[in-house]
CSV table of C-alpha atoms in Angstrom, one decimal:
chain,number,residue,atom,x,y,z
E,1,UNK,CA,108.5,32.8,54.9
E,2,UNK,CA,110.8,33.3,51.6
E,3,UNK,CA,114.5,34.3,52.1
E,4,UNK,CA,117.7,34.5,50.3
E,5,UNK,CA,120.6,35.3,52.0
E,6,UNK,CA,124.0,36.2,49.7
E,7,UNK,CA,127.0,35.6,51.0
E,8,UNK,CA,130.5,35.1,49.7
E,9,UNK,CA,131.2,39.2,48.4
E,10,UNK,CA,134.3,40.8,49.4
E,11,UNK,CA,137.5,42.5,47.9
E,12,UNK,CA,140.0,41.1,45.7
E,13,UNK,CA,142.2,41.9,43.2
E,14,UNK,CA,141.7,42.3,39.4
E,15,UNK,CA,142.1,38.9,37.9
E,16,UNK,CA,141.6,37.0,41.4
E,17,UNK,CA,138.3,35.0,41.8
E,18,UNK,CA,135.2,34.7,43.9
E,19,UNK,CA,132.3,32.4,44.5
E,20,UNK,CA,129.0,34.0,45.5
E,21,UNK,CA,126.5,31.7,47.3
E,22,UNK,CA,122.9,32.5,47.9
E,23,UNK,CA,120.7,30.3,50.2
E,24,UNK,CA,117.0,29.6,50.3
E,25,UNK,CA,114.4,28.6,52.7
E,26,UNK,CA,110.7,28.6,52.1
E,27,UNK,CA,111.1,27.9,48.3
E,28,UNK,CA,109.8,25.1,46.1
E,29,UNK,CA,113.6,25.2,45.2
E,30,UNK,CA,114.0,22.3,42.6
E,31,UNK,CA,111.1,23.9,40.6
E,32,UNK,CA,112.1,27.6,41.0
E,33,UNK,CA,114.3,29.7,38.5
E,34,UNK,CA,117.4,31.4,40.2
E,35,UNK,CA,119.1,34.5,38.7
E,36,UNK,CA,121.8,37.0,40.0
E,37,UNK,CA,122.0,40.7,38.9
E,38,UNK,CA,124.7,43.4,40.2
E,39,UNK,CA,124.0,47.0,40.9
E,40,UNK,CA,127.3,49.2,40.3
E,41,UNK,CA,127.0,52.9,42.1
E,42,UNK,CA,125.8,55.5,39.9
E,43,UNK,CA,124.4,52.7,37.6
E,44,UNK,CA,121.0,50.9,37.4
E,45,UNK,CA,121.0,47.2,38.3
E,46,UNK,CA,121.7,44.9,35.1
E,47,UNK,CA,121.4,40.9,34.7
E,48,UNK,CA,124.3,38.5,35.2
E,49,UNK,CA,123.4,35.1,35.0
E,50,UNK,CA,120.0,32.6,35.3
E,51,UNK,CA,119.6,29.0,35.9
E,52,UNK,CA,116.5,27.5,34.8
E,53,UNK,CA,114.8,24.6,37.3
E,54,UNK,CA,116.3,22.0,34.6
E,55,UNK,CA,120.0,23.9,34.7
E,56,UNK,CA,120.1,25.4,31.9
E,57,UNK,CA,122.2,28.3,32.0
E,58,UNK,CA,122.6,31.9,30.6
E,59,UNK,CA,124.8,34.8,30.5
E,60,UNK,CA,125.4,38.9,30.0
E,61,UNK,CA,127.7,38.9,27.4
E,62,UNK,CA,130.0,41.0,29.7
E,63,UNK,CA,130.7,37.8,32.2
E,64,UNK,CA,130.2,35.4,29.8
E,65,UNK,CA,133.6,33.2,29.9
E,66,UNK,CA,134.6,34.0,33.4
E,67,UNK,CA,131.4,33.9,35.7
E,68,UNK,CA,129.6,29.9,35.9
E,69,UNK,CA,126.0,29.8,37.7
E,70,UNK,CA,125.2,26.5,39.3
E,71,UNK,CA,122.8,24.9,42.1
E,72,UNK,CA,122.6,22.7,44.3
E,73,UNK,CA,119.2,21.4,45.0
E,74,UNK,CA,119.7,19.7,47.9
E,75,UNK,CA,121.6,23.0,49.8
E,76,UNK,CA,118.4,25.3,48.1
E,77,UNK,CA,121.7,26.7,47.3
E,78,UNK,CA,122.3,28.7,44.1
E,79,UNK,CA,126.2,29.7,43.1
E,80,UNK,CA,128.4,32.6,41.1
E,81,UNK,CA,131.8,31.6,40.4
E,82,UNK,CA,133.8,34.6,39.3
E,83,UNK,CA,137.0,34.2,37.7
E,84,UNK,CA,139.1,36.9,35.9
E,85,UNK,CA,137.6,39.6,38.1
E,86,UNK,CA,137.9,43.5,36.7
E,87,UNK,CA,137.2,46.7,38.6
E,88,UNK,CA,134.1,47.0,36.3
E,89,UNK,CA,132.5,44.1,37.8
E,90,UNK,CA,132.7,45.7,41.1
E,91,UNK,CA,128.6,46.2,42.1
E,92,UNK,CA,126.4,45.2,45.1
E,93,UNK,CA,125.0,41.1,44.0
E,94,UNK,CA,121.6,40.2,44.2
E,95,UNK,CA,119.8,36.8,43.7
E,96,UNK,CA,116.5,35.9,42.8
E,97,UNK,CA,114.7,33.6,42.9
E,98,UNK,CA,111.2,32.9,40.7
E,99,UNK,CA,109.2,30.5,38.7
E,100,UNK,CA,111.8,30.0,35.6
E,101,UNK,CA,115.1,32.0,35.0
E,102,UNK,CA,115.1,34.9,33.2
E,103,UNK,CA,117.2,38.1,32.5
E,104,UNK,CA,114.1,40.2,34.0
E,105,UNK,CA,114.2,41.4,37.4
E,106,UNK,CA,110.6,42.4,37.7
E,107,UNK,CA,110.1,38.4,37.0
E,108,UNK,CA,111.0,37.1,40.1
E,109,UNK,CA,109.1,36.9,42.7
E,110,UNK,CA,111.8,36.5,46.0
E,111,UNK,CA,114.9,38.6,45.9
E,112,UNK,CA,117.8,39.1,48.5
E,113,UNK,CA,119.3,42.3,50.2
E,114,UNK,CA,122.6,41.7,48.2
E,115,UNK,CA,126.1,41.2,49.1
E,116,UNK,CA,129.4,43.6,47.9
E,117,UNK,CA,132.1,42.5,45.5
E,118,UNK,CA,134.7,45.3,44.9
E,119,UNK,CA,137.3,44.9,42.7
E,120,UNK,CA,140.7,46.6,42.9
E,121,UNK,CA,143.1,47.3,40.1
């Protein structure tokens, strides 16, 4: 059985930082693509970052700069470092995880239940 469990969410202060972690079991997790998306209230749910199974890395422009995706093959552990944080990136984080990265949701096949990041001004 598949899971991915978030963790790492919380409060903190504009400009403060944060590093998300998402761990797998049950995945092929060197070969599998890894994303993260964010869900603010009110809004629909919107790509942040993707790592491909060879690390290649890309970015919404909006966190480009301040957020870095990484992995860690031999935790099946995928990674959001948020620096710089701002009230507008406050949203419940999901990862993903799939057969390449992407920016598409409906591409991946695993998701998790999401953890909360709220950012205070």
């Amino acid at each position: 059985q598949v899971q991915l469990v978030e963790s790492g969410g919380g409060l903190v202060q504009a400009g403060g930082s944060l590093r998300l972690s998402c761990a797998t079991s049950g995945l092929p997790f060197s070969s599998s693509g890894m994303g993260w998306f964010r869900q603010a209230p009110g809004k629909e749910r919107e790509f942040v970052a993707a790592i491909t199974n060879s690390g290649g890395t890309f970015y919404a422009v909006s966190v480009k700069g301040r957020f870095t995706i990484s992995r860690d093959n031999g935790k099946y552990t995928v990674y959001l470092q948020m620096n710089s944080l701002k009230p507008e990136d406050t949203a419940v984080y999901y990862c993903a995880a799939g057969r390449r990265g992407t920016i598409l949701w409906e591409a991946y096949d695993y998701k998790g239940q999401g953890t909360q990041v709220t950012v205070s001004s």
